[in-house]
GROMACS .gro file of C-alpha atoms in nm:
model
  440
    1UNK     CA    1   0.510   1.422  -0.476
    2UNK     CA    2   0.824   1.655  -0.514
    3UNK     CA    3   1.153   1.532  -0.591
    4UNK     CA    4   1.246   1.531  -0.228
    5UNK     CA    5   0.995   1.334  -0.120
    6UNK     CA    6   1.064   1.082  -0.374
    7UNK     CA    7   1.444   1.074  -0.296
    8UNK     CA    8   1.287   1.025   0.099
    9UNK     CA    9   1.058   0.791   0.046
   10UNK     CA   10   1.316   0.541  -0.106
   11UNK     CA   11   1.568   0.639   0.157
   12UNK     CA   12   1.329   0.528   0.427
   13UNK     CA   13   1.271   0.219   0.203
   14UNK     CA   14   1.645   0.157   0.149
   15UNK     CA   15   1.647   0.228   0.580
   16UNK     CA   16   1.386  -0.067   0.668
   17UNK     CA   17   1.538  -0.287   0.412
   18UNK     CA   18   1.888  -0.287   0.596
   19UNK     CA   19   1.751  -0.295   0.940
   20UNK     CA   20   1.562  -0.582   0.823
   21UNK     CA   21   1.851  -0.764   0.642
   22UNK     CA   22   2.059  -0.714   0.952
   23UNK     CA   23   1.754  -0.872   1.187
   24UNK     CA   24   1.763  -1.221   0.946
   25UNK     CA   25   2.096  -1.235   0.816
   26UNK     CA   26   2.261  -1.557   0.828
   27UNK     CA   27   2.634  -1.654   0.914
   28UNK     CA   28   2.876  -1.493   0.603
   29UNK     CA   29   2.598  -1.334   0.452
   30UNK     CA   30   2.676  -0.941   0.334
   31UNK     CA   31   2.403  -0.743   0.459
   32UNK     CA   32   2.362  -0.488   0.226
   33UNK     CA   33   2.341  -0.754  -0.068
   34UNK     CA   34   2.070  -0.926   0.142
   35UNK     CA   35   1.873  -0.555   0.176
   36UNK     CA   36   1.887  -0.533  -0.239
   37UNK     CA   37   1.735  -0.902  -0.233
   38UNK     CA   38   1.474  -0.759  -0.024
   39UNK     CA   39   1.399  -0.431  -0.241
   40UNK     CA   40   1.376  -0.681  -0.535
   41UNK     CA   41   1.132  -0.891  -0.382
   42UNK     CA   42   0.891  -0.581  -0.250
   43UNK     CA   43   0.941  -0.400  -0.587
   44UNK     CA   44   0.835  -0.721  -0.763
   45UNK     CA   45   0.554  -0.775  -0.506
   46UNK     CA   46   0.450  -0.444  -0.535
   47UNK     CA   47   0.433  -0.499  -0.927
   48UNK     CA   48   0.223  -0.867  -0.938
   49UNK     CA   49  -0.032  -0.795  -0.649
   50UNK     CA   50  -0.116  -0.463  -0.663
   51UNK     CA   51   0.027  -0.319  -0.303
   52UNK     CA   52   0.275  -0.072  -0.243
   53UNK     CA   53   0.625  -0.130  -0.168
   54UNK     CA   54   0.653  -0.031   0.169
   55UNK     CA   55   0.347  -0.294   0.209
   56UNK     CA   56   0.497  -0.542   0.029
   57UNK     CA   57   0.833  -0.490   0.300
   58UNK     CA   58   0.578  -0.482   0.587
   59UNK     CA   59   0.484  -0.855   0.434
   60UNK     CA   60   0.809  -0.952   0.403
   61UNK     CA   61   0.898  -0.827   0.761
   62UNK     CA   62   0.615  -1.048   0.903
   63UNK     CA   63   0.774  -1.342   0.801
   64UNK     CA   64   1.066  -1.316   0.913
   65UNK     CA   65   0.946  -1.223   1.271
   66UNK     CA   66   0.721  -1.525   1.241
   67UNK     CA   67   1.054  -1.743   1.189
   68UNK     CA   68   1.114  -1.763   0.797
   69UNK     CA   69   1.535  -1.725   0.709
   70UNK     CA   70   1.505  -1.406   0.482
   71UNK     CA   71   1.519  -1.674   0.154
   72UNK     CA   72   1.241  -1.822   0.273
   73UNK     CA   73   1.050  -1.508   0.366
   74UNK     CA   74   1.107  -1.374   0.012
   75UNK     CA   75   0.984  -1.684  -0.152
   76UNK     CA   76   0.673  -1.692   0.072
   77UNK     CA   77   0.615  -1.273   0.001
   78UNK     CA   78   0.348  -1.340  -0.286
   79UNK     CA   79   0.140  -1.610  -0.096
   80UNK     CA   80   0.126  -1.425   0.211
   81UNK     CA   81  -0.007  -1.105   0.055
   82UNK     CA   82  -0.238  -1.283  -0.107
   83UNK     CA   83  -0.374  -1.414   0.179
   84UNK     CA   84  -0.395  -1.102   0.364
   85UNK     CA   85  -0.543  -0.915   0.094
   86UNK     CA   86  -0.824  -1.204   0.065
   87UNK     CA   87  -0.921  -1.284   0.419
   88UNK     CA   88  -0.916  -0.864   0.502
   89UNK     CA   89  -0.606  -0.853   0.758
   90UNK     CA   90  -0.293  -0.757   0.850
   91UNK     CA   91  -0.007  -0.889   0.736
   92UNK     CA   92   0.157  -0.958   1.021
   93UNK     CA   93  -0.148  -1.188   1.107
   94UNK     CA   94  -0.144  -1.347   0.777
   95UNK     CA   95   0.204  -1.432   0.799
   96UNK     CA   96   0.182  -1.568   1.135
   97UNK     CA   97  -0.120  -1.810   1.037
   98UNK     CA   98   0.122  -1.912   0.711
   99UNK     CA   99   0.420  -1.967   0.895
  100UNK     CA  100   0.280  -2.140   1.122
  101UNK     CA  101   0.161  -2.417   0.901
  102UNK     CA  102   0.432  -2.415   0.709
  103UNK     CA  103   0.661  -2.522   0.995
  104UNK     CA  104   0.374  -2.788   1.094
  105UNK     CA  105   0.443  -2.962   0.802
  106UNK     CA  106   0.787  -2.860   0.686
  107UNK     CA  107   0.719  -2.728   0.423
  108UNK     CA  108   0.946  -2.486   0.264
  109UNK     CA  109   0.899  -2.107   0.149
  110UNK     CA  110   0.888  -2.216  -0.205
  111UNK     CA  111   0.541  -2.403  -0.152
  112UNK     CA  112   0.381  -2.133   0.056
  113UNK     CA  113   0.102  -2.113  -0.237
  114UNK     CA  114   0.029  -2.486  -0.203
  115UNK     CA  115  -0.045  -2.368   0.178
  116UNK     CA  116  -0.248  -2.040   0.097
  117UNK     CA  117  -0.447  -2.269  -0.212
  118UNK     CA  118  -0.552  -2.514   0.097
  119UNK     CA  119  -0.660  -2.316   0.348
  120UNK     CA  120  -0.840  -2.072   0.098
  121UNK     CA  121  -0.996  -2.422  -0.096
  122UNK     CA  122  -1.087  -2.528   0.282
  123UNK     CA  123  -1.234  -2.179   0.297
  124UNK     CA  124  -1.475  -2.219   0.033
  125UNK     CA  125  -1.545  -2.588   0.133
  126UNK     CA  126  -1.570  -2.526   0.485
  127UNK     CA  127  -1.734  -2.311   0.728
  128UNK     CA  128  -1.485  -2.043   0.847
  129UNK     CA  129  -1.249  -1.856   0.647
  130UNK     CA  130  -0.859  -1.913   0.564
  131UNK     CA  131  -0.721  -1.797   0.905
  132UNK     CA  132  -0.941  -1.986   1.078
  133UNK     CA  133  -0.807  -2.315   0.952
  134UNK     CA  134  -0.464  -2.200   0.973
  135UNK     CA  135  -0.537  -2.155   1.318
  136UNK     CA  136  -0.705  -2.505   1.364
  137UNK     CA  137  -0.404  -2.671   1.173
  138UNK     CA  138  -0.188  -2.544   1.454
  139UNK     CA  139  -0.397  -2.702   1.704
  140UNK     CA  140  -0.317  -3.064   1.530
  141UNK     CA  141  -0.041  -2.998   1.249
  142UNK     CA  142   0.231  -3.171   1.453
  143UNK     CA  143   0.008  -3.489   1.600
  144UNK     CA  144  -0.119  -3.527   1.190
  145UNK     CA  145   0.253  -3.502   1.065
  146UNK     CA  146   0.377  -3.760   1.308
  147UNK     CA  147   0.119  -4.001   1.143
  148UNK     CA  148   0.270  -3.920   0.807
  149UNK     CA  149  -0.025  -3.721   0.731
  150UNK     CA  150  -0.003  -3.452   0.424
  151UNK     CA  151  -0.099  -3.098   0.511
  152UNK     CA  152  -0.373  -3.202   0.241
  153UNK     CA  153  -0.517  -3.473   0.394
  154UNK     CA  154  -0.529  -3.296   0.762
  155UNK     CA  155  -0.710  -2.996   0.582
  156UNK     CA  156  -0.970  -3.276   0.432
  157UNK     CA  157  -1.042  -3.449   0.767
  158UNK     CA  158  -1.051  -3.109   0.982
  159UNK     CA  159  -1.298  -2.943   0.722
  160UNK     CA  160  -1.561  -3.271   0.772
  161UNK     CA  161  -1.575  -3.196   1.164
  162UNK     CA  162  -1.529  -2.782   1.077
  163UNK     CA  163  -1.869  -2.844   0.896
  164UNK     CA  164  -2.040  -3.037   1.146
  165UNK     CA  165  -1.860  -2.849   1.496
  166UNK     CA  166  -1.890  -2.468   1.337
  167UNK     CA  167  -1.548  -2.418   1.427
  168UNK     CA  168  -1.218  -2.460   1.321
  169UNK     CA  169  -1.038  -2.443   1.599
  170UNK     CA  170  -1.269  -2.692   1.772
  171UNK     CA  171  -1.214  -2.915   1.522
  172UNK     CA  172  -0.879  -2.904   1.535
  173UNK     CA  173  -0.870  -2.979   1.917
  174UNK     CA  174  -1.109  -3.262   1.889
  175UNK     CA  175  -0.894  -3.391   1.574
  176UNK     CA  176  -0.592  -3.380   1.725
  177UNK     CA  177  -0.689  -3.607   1.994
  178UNK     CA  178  -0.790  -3.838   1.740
  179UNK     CA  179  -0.459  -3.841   1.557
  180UNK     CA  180  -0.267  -3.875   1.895
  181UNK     CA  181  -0.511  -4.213   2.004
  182UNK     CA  182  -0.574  -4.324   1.659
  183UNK     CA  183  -0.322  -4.609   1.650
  184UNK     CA  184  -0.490  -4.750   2.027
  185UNK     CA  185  -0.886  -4.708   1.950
  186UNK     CA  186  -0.781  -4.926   1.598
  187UNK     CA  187  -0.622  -5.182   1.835
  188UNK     CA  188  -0.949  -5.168   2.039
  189UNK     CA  189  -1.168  -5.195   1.719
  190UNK     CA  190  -0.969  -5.469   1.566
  191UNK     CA  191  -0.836  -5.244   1.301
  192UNK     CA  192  -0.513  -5.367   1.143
  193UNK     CA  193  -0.245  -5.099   1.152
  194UNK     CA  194   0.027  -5.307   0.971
  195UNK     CA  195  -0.021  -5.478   0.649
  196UNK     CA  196   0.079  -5.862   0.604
  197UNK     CA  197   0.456  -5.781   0.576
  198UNK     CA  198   0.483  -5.573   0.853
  199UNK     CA  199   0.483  -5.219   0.740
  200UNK     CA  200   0.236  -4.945   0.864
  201UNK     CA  201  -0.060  -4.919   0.634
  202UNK     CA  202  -0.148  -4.571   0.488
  203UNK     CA  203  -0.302  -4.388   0.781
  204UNK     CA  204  -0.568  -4.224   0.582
  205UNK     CA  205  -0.706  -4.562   0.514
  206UNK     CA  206  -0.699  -4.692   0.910
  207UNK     CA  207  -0.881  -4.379   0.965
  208UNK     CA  208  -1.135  -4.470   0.696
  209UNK     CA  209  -1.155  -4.850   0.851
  210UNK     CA  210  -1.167  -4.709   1.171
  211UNK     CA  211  -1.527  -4.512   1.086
  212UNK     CA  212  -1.647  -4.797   0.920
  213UNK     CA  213  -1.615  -5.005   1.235
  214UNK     CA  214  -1.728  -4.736   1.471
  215UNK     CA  215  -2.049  -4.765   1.207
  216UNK     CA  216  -2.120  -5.086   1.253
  217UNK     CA  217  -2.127  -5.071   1.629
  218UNK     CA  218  -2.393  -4.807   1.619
  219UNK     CA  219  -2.205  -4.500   1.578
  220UNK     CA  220  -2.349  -4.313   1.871
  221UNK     CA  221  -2.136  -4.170   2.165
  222UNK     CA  222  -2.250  -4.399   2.436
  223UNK     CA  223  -2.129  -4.723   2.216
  224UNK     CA  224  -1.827  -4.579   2.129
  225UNK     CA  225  -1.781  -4.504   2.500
  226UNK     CA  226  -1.821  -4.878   2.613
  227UNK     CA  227  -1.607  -4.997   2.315
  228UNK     CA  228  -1.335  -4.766   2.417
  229UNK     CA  229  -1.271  -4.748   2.762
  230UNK     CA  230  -0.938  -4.548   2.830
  231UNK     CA  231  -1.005  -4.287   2.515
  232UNK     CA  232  -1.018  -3.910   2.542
  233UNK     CA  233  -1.370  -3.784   2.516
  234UNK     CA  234  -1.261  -3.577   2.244
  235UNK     CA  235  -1.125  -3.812   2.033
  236UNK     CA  236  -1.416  -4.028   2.105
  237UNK     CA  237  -1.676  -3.710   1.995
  238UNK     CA  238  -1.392  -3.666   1.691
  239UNK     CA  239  -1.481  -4.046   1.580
  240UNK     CA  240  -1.825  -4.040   1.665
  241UNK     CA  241  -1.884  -3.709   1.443
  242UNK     CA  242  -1.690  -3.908   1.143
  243UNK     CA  243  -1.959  -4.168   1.162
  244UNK     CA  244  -2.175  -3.941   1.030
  245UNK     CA  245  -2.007  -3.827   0.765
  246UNK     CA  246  -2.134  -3.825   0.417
  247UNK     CA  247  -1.853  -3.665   0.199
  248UNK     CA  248  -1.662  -3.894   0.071
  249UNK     CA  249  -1.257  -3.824   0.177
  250UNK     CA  250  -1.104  -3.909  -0.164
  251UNK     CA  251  -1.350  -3.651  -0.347
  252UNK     CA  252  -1.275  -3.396  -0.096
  253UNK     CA  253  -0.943  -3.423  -0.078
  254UNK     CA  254  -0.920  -3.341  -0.400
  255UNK     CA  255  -1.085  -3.035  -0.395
  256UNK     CA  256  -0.873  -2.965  -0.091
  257UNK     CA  257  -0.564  -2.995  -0.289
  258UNK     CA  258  -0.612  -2.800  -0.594
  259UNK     CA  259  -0.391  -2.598  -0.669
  260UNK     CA  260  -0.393  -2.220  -0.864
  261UNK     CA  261  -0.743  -2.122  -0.658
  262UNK     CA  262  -0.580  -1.874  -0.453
  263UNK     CA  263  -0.437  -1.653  -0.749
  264UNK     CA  264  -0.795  -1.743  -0.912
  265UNK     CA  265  -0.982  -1.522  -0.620
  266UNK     CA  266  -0.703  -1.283  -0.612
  267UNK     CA  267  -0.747  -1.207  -0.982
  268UNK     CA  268  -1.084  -1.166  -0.945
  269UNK     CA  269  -1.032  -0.915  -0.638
  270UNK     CA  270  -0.774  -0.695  -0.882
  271UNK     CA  271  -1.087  -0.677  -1.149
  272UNK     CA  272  -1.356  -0.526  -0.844
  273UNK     CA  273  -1.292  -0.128  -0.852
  274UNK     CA  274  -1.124  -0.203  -0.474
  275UNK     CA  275  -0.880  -0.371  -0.689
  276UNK     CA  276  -0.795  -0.130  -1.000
  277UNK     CA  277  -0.771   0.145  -0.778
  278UNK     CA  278  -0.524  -0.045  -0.571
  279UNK     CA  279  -0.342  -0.148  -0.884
  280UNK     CA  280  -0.308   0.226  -0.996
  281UNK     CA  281  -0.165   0.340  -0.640
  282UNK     CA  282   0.072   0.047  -0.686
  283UNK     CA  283   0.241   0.164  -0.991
  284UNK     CA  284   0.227   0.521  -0.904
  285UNK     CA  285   0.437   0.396  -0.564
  286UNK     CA  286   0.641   0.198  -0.788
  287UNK     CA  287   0.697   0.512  -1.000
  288UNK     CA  288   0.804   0.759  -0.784
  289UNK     CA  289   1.071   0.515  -0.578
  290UNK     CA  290   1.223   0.429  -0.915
  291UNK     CA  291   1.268   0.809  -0.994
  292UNK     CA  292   1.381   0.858  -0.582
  293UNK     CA  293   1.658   0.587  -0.624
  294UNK     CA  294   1.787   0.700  -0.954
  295UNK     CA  295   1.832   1.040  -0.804
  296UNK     CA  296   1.929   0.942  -0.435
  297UNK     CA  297   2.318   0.930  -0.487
  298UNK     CA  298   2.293   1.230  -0.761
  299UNK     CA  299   2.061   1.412  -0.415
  300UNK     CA  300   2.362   1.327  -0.170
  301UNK     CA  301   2.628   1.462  -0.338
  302UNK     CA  302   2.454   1.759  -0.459
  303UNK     CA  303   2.321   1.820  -0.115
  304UNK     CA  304   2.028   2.056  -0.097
  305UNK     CA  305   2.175   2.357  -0.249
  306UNK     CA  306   2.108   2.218  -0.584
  307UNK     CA  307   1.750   2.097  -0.485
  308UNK     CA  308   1.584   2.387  -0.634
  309UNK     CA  309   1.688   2.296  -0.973
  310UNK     CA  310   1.677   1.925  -0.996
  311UNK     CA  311   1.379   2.020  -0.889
  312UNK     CA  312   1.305   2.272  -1.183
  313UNK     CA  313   1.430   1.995  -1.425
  314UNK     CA  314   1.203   1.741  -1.322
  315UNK     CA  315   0.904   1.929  -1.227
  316UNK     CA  316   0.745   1.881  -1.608
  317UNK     CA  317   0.760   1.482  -1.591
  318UNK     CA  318   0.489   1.511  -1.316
  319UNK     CA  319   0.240   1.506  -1.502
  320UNK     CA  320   0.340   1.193  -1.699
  321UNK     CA  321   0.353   0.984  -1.357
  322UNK     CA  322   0.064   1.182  -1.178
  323UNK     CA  323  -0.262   0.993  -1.046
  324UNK     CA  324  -0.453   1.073  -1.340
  325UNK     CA  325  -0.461   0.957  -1.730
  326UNK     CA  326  -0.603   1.103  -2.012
  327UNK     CA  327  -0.429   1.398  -2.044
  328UNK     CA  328  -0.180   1.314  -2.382
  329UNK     CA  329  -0.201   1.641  -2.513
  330UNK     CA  330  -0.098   1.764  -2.206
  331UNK     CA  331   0.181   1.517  -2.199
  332UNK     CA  332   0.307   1.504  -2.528
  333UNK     CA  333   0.395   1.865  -2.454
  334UNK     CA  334   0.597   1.783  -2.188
  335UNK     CA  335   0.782   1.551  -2.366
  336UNK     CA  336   0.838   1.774  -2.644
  337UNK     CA  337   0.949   2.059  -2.441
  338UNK     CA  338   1.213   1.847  -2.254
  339UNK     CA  339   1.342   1.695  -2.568
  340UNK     CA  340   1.408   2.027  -2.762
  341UNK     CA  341   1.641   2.137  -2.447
  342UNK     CA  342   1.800   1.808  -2.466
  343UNK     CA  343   2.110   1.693  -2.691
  344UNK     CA  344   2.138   1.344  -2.732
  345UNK     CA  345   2.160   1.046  -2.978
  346UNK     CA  346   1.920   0.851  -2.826
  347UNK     CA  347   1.613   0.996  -2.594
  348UNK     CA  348   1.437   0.729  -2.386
  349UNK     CA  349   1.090   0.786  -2.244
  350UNK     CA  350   0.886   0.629  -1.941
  351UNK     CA  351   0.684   0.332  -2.081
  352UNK     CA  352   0.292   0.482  -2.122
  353UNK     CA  353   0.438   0.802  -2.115
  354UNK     CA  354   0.164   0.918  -2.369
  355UNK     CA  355  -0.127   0.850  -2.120
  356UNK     CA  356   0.026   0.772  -1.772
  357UNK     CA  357  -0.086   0.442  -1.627
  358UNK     CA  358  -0.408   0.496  -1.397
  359UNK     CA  359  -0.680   0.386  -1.625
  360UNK     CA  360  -1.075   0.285  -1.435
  361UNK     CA  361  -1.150   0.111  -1.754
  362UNK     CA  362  -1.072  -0.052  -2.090
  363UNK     CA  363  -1.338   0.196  -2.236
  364UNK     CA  364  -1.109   0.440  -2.111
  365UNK     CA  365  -0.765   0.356  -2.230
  366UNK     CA  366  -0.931   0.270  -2.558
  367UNK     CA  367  -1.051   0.633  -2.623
  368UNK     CA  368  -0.689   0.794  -2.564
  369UNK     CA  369  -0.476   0.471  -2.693
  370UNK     CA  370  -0.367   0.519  -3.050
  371UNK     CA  371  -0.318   0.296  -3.355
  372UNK     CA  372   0.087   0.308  -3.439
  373UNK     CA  373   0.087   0.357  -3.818
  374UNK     CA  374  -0.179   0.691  -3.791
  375UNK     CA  375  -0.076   0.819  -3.426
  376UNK     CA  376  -0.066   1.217  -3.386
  377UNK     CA  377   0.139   1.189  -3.079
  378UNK     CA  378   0.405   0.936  -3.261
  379UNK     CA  379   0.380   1.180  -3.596
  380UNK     CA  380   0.454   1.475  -3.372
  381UNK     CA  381   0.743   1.289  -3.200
  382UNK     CA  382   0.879   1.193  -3.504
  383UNK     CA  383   0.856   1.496  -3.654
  384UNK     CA  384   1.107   1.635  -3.376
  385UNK     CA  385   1.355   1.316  -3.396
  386UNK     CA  386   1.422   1.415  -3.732
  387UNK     CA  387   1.459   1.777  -3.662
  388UNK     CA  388   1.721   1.740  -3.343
  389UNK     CA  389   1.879   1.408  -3.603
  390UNK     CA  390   1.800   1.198  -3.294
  391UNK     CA  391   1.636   0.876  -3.189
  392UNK     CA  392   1.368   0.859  -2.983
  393UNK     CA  393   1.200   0.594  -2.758
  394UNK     CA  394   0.870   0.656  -2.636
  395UNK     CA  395   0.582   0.422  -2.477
  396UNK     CA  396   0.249   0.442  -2.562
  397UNK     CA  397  -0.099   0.254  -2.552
  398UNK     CA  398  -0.160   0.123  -2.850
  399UNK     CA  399  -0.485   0.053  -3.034
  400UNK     CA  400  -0.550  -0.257  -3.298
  401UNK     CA  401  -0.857  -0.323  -3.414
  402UNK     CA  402  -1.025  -0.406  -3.062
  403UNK     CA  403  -0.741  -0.515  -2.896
  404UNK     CA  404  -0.520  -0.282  -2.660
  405UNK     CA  405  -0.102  -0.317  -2.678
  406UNK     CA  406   0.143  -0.198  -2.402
  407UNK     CA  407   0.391  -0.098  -2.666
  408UNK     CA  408   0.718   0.147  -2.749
  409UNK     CA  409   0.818   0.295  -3.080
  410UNK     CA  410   1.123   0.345  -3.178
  411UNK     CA  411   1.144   0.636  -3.383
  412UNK     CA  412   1.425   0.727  -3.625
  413UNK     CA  413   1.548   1.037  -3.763
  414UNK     CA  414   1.536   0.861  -4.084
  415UNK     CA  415   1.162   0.853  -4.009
  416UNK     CA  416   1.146   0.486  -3.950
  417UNK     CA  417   0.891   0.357  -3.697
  418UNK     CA  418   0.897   0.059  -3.516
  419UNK     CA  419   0.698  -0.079  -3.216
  420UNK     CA  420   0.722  -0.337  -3.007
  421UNK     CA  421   0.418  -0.492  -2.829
  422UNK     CA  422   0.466  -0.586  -2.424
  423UNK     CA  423   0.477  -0.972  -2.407
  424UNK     CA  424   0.546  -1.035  -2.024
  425UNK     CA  425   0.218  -0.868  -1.843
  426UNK     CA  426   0.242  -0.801  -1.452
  427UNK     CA  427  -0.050  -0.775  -1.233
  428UNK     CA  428  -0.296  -0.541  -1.325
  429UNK     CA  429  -0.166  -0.506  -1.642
  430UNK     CA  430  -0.355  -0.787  -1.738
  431UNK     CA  431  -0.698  -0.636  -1.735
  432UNK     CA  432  -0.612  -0.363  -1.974
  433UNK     CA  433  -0.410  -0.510  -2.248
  434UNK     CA  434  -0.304  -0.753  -2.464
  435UNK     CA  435  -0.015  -0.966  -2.444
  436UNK     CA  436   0.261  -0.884  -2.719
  437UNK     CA  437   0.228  -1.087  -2.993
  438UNK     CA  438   0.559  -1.008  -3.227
  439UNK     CA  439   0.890  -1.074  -3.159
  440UNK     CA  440   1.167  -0.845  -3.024
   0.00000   0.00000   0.00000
């Protein structure tokens, strides 16, 4: 990608960020600060699950048209990629399913992974995938909510007729029914919704009290029908399928509720090929917007006249951001040529710049990564800081033992060396090195 498609690209990013910001902004709120918010959020996105930015902004954009306040929709970005990138769809109908539970519920953008951890632990518990228990929460959300009923707890009950109905959404029909006549068949069965000083009991156990008197009338349809004259056949079907139940609800709900599964599967997704690769095109996105922004407002005043030699300038770093590693000879070179045409105190280079970042395996990086103390690239590097009396900065993969650092040297012209090891790991970095372990 030339420099003029890089400074594009980010001008088309910078372009859907303000027409978004102007879509959600609120009352007093400055809508170009709002648009930075929302580069932030994709760029950081982009960086922790392995999409590209414009992808990460098409996430973002999804749930705000699905009724998120742009806060909201920026604290919900991670969950709802996740999800999409899990259950295999688009965005937009990820972040309709999310947002739609969400508001069920009330719950807030902040807790959007306690939603995707649910449906995607109801998932694995249940019959049909994530989106098809968002889409049978809709269908009784509001109905279990007005019961005081956690998301949690609907999940539990709607996965025990999901199992036993085949689908989610038929479940949800049936259940919400139930919730809506619960309080009148537990009049009917002589179930106690109050306790002894008045209050409402916990609905979770009048449910459970409920079953256990439907039990001992038989349990079948027909009975239930007798009992309950007046009762929606669904709810009655919806009671009459809990009879038979043999999960027990506190177990399950806890394996509803637990929390972390969702970034669990994801991680595991980012380790498959599918996900490395999508990890490398991440960064190289990430990459080439970076360089596009820095040299946007240098681009518009220079207008394209002086193109041609930012062009020239830039054209040797290519090879240091391109789609392929390996090639440090090739880009130690680079460096070095740049640097002897350059007069400066202090030279700062891209982190990795020794290797570039798209790596298909630890095998990999560990045959080009280098130890500090006896690095060739480093002694060349140094070598030249000296000459030019500079300091340089440079990033590099670096090899200990069996263990693989994310570090940068600081090289002196004194000939002092030191490196500091990456501590904070994003994403995919995580499959390929070693958090830092020494301090700044």
């Amino acid at each position: 990608m030339c420099i003029r498609d890089r400074i594009r690209a980010f001008a088309e990013f910078e372009a859907e960020s303000i027409k978004l910001a102007s879509l959600s902004r609120e009352v007093g709120q400055d809508v170009n600060l709002l648009a930075q918010s929302f580069r932030v959020a994709a760029s950081a996105a982009s960086r922790d699950y392995a999409v590209a930015t414009e992808q990460a902004m098409a996430a973002l954009q999804s749930l705000i048209k699905a009724g998120l306040s742009g806060e909201e929709a920026t604290k919900a970005l991670g969950a709802a990629i996740q999800m999409a990138r899990l259950e295999m769809v688009d965005f937009q109908t990820a972040g309709n399913n999310l947002v739609q539970v969400m508001a069920q519920f009330g719950i807030s953008g902040a807790e959007a992974t306690r939603v995707v951890d649910t449906l995607v632990n109801a998932s694995r518990l249940g019959i049909g995938t994530a989106n098809d228990f968002a889409q049978g929460l809709a269908n009784c959300g509001a109905s279990a909510r007005n019961l005081g009923l956690s998301l949690e707890d609907t999940t539990t009950w709607l996965v025990v007729l999901e199992r036993r109905f085949g689908s989610a959404q038929e479940a949800g029909t049936h259940l919400n029914r139930f919730f809506l006549e619960l309080y009148e068949i537990a009049e009917k069965l002589g179930v106690p919704i109050r306790d002894v000083n008045g209050n409402l009991r916990d609905t979770n156990q009048v449910i459970l009290d409920v079953i256990a008197r439907a039990r001992e009338l038989g349990g079948d349809f027909k009975s239930l029908q007798d009992r309950l004259k007046g009762v929606d056949m669904r709810a009655l079907k919806a009671l009459s399928t809990f009879t038979q139940m043999t999960e027990k609800f506190e177990e399950l709900r806890e394996e509803i509720g637990r929390q972390g599964s969702t970034w669990e599967a994801y991680k595991r997704w980012l380790e498959t090929t599918q996900g490395r690769f999508a990890a490398m095109s991440a960064e190289v996105d990430r990459m080439q917007r970076r360089i596009g922004e820095s040299l946007s407002s240098i681009a518009t005043y220079l207008q394209s006249i002086f193109l041609p030699a930012i062009e020239a300038a830039f054209a040797a770093w290519r090879g240091i951001i391109a789609h392929y590693s390996g090639d440090v000879a090739g880009n130690l070179d680079t460096m070095i040529d740049l640097i002897s045409s350059t007069d400066a105190d202090l030279l700062v280079l891209p982190e990795l710049a020794t290797t570039g970042y798209a790596f298909t395996s630890k095998t990999e990086l560990m045959d080009i990564a280098e130890p500090a103390k006896d690095s060739p690239s480093l002694d060349r590097l140094a070598a030249l800081a000296s000459d030019k009396n500079c300091a340089l900065v440079v990033g590099f993969a670096e090899r200990a033992g069996g263990r693989l650092f994310n570090s940068a040297a600081l090289l002196t012209p004194e000939g002092g060396r030191k490196v500091y090891r990456k501590l904070h790991l994003f994403g995919a970095e995580n499959l390929f090195f070693t958090p830092g372990d020494r301090p700044f």
